Amino acid sequence: MTKEEKYRVFAVAIVAGKSNKEAAILAGYKAETASQSGSRLAKDPEIQRLIAQMKGEPISGSLKVEPTPAPLNSLPTTNVPNEYVIIMKQMIGMVEIEKTVIFRGNIVEFEGKQYNQLDPKDRLALSMLGIIRLSKEQQDSAKALLPFTHGKVGDQGKKESELERARNAGQSSRFKALDAPPQPIQMSLIN
């Protein structure tokens, strides 16, 4: 049984009214450690999301997309054919906050920032914000593409690191280059 299947069986058992320990045993965890496993699984955000979906409840603190037809005069530009506006509602406690998301082709505007859906980093950010939904395969492929489109901050090639090391070697040694040439000594024969 895969991890996702175990999570789903655990979530179904919790929705059915089983305790964490009983649900963990039904999901295939050992009876000796089922209490600890059940407690850990109950705190997992993915399982909490599954349980909320099965119960039909909104996920606490997450954005819930409720497309509302926007009047034509509220669209920023009407000459763009593939532009639409979505009003997202976020529940924080008992307060409901509305946020506007504007889709213009591959560009998404949210809270004053623009995200490109073709960029894996922006795509993962949109998924994290709850604006778009990615399957597990899409998330994995976006994560795999990140190093190719956005290099790691600390990575350098071998030549660059050797050049940097050579530059720094001359800064703190007794053989470092002089800042200014030495001044000639003036000697006079008459004192």
C-alpha positions as CSV (number, residue, x, y, z in Angstrom):
1,M,0.0,0.0,0.0
2,T,1.5,3.4,-1.0
3,K,1.7,6.3,1.3
4,E,-1.1,8.2,-0.4
5,E,-3.3,5.1,-0.1
6,K,-2.6,4.8,3.6
7,Y,-3.4,8.5,4.0
8,R,-6.7,8.1,2.2
9,V,-7.6,5.0,4.3
10,F,-6.7,6.9,7.5
11,A,-8.8,9.9,6.5
12,V,-11.8,7.7,5.6
13,A,-11.6,6.0,9.0
14,I,-11.4,9.3,10.8
15,V,-14.4,10.6,8.9
16,A,-16.2,7.4,9.8
17,G,-15.7,8.2,13.5
18,K,-12.7,5.9,14.3
19,S,-10.0,7.0,16.8
20,N,-6.6,7.9,15.6
21,K,-5.2,4.5,16.8
22,E,-8.0,2.5,15.1
23,A,-7.6,4.5,11.9
24,A,-3.9,3.9,11.9
25,I,-4.4,0.2,12.3
26,L,-6.9,0.2,9.5
27,A,-4.4,2.1,7.3
28,G,-1.8,-0.7,7.8
29,Y,0.4,0.6,10.7
30,K,1.6,-1.8,13.4
31,A,-0.7,-2.1,16.4
32,E,2.2,-1.5,18.8
33,T,3.0,1.9,17.4
34,A,-0.5,2.7,16.0
35,S,-1.2,5.3,18.8
36,Q,1.9,7.3,17.9
37,S,1.4,6.9,14.2
38,G,-2.2,8.0,14.5
39,S,-1.3,11.1,16.4
40,R,1.4,12.0,13.9
41,L,-0.9,11.3,10.9
42,A,-3.7,13.4,12.5
43,K,-1.4,16.4,12.5
44,D,-0.3,16.0,8.9
45,P,-1.6,18.9,6.7
46,E,-2.2,16.7,3.7
47,I,-4.4,14.3,5.8
48,Q,-6.2,17.3,7.4
49,R,-6.9,18.6,3.8
50,L,-8.2,15.1,2.8
51,I,-10.5,15.0,5.9
52,A,-11.8,18.5,5.3
53,Q,-12.5,17.6,1.6
54,M,-14.3,14.4,2.7
55,K,-16.4,16.3,5.2
56,G,-17.1,19.1,2.7
57,E,-15.6,21.8,5.0
58,P,-13.3,24.7,3.9
59,I,-9.7,24.2,4.9
60,S,-8.8,26.5,7.8
61,G,-6.7,29.5,6.7
62,S,-6.6,28.5,3.1
63,L,-8.1,30.3,0.1
64,K,-11.2,28.9,-1.2
65,V,-11.9,29.7,-4.9
66,E,-15.4,30.8,-5.6
67,P,-15.6,32.1,-9.1
68,T,-18.1,35.0,-9.2
69,P,-19.1,36.6,-12.4
70,A,-17.4,39.9,-12.5
71,P,-19.2,42.8,-14.2
72,L,-17.6,43.8,-17.5
73,N,-16.8,47.3,-16.2
74,S,-14.7,45.8,-13.4
75,L,-12.2,44.1,-15.8
76,P,-9.1,46.2,-16.1
77,T,-8.9,45.9,-19.9
78,T,-11.6,44.5,-22.1
79,N,-9.6,44.1,-25.2
80,V,-7.7,41.1,-23.9
81,P,-9.8,38.0,-24.9
82,N,-8.4,35.5,-22.4
83,E,-8.6,37.7,-19.3
84,Y,-10.9,36.9,-16.3
85,V,-11.2,37.9,-12.7
86,I,-11.8,35.6,-9.7
87,I,-12.8,36.7,-6.3
88,M,-11.2,34.4,-3.7
89,K,-12.5,34.2,-0.2
90,Q,-10.3,33.4,2.8
91,M,-11.7,32.4,6.2
92,I,-9.7,33.6,9.1
93,G,-11.6,32.5,12.2
94,M,-15.1,33.9,11.7
95,V,-13.9,36.8,9.4
96,E,-14.2,36.4,5.6
97,I,-11.7,38.3,3.5
98,E,-12.1,38.7,-0.3
99,K,-9.1,38.9,-2.6
100,T,-9.0,39.5,-6.3
101,V,-7.1,37.3,-8.7
102,I,-6.7,38.5,-12.3
103,F,-5.8,35.9,-15.0
104,R,-4.3,37.3,-18.2
105,G,-3.2,34.3,-20.3
106,N,-0.2,32.8,-18.6
107,I,0.2,35.8,-16.2
108,V,-1.6,35.8,-12.9
109,E,-1.9,39.0,-10.8
110,F,-2.5,38.5,-7.0
111,E,-1.9,41.1,-4.3
112,G,0.1,43.4,-6.5
113,K,2.5,40.7,-7.7
114,Q,2.6,39.0,-11.1
115,Y,3.2,35.3,-11.5
116,N,4.0,33.5,-14.8
117,Q,2.4,30.1,-14.9
118,L,5.1,28.8,-17.3
119,D,7.8,29.4,-14.6
120,P,8.1,26.4,-12.2
121,K,8.9,28.6,-9.2
122,D,5.8,30.9,-9.8
123,R,3.7,27.8,-10.5
124,L,4.6,26.3,-7.2
125,A,4.0,29.7,-5.4
126,L,0.5,29.9,-7.0
127,S,-0.2,26.3,-5.9
128,M,1.0,27.2,-2.3
129,L,-1.3,30.3,-2.3
130,G,-4.3,28.1,-3.3
131,I,-4.9,29.9,-6.6
132,I,-4.2,26.9,-8.8
133,R,-4.3,23.2,-8.1
134,L,-1.4,21.0,-9.2
135,S,-1.4,17.2,-9.3
136,K,1.4,15.4,-7.5
137,E,3.1,14.7,-10.9
138,Q,2.9,18.4,-11.8
139,Q,4.4,19.4,-8.4
140,D,7.2,16.9,-8.8
141,S,8.0,18.0,-12.3
142,A,8.0,21.7,-11.3
143,K,10.4,20.8,-8.4
144,A,12.6,19.0,-10.8
145,L,12.7,21.9,-13.3
146,L,13.6,24.5,-10.6
147,P,17.4,23.9,-10.7
148,F,17.4,24.3,-14.5
149,T,15.5,27.6,-14.6
150,H,16.6,29.1,-11.2
151,G,20.2,28.2,-10.3
152,K,21.0,27.5,-6.7
153,V,22.3,30.6,-4.8
154,G,25.6,29.1,-3.7
155,D,26.5,27.1,-6.8
156,Q,29.4,28.1,-8.9
157,G,31.4,26.4,-11.5
158,K,34.9,25.1,-10.8
159,K,36.6,27.9,-12.7
160,E,34.6,30.6,-11.0
161,S,35.4,29.2,-7.5
162,E,39.1,28.9,-8.3
163,L,39.2,32.5,-9.5
164,E,37.4,33.8,-6.4
165,R,39.8,31.8,-4.2
166,A,42.8,33.3,-6.1
167,R,41.4,36.8,-5.6
168,N,40.9,36.3,-1.9
169,A,44.3,34.7,-1.4
170,G,46.2,37.9,-2.3
171,Q,44.1,40.0,0.2
172,S,45.4,38.7,3.4
173,S,48.9,37.5,2.7
174,R,52.3,39.2,2.9
175,F,52.5,38.9,-0.9
176,K,49.5,41.0,-1.6
177,A,49.7,43.8,-4.1
178,L,50.6,47.2,-2.8
179,D,47.9,49.9,-2.8
180,A,50.4,52.6,-3.9
181,P,53.9,52.4,-5.2
182,P,56.6,53.2,-2.6
183,Q,57.8,56.8,-2.5
184,P,61.5,57.3,-3.4
185,I,63.8,58.2,-0.5
186,Q,65.4,61.7,-0.9
187,M,68.9,61.7,0.3
188,S,71.0,64.7,0.6
189,L,74.7,64.9,1.0
190,I,74.6,68.0,3.1
191,N,73.1,67.8,6.5
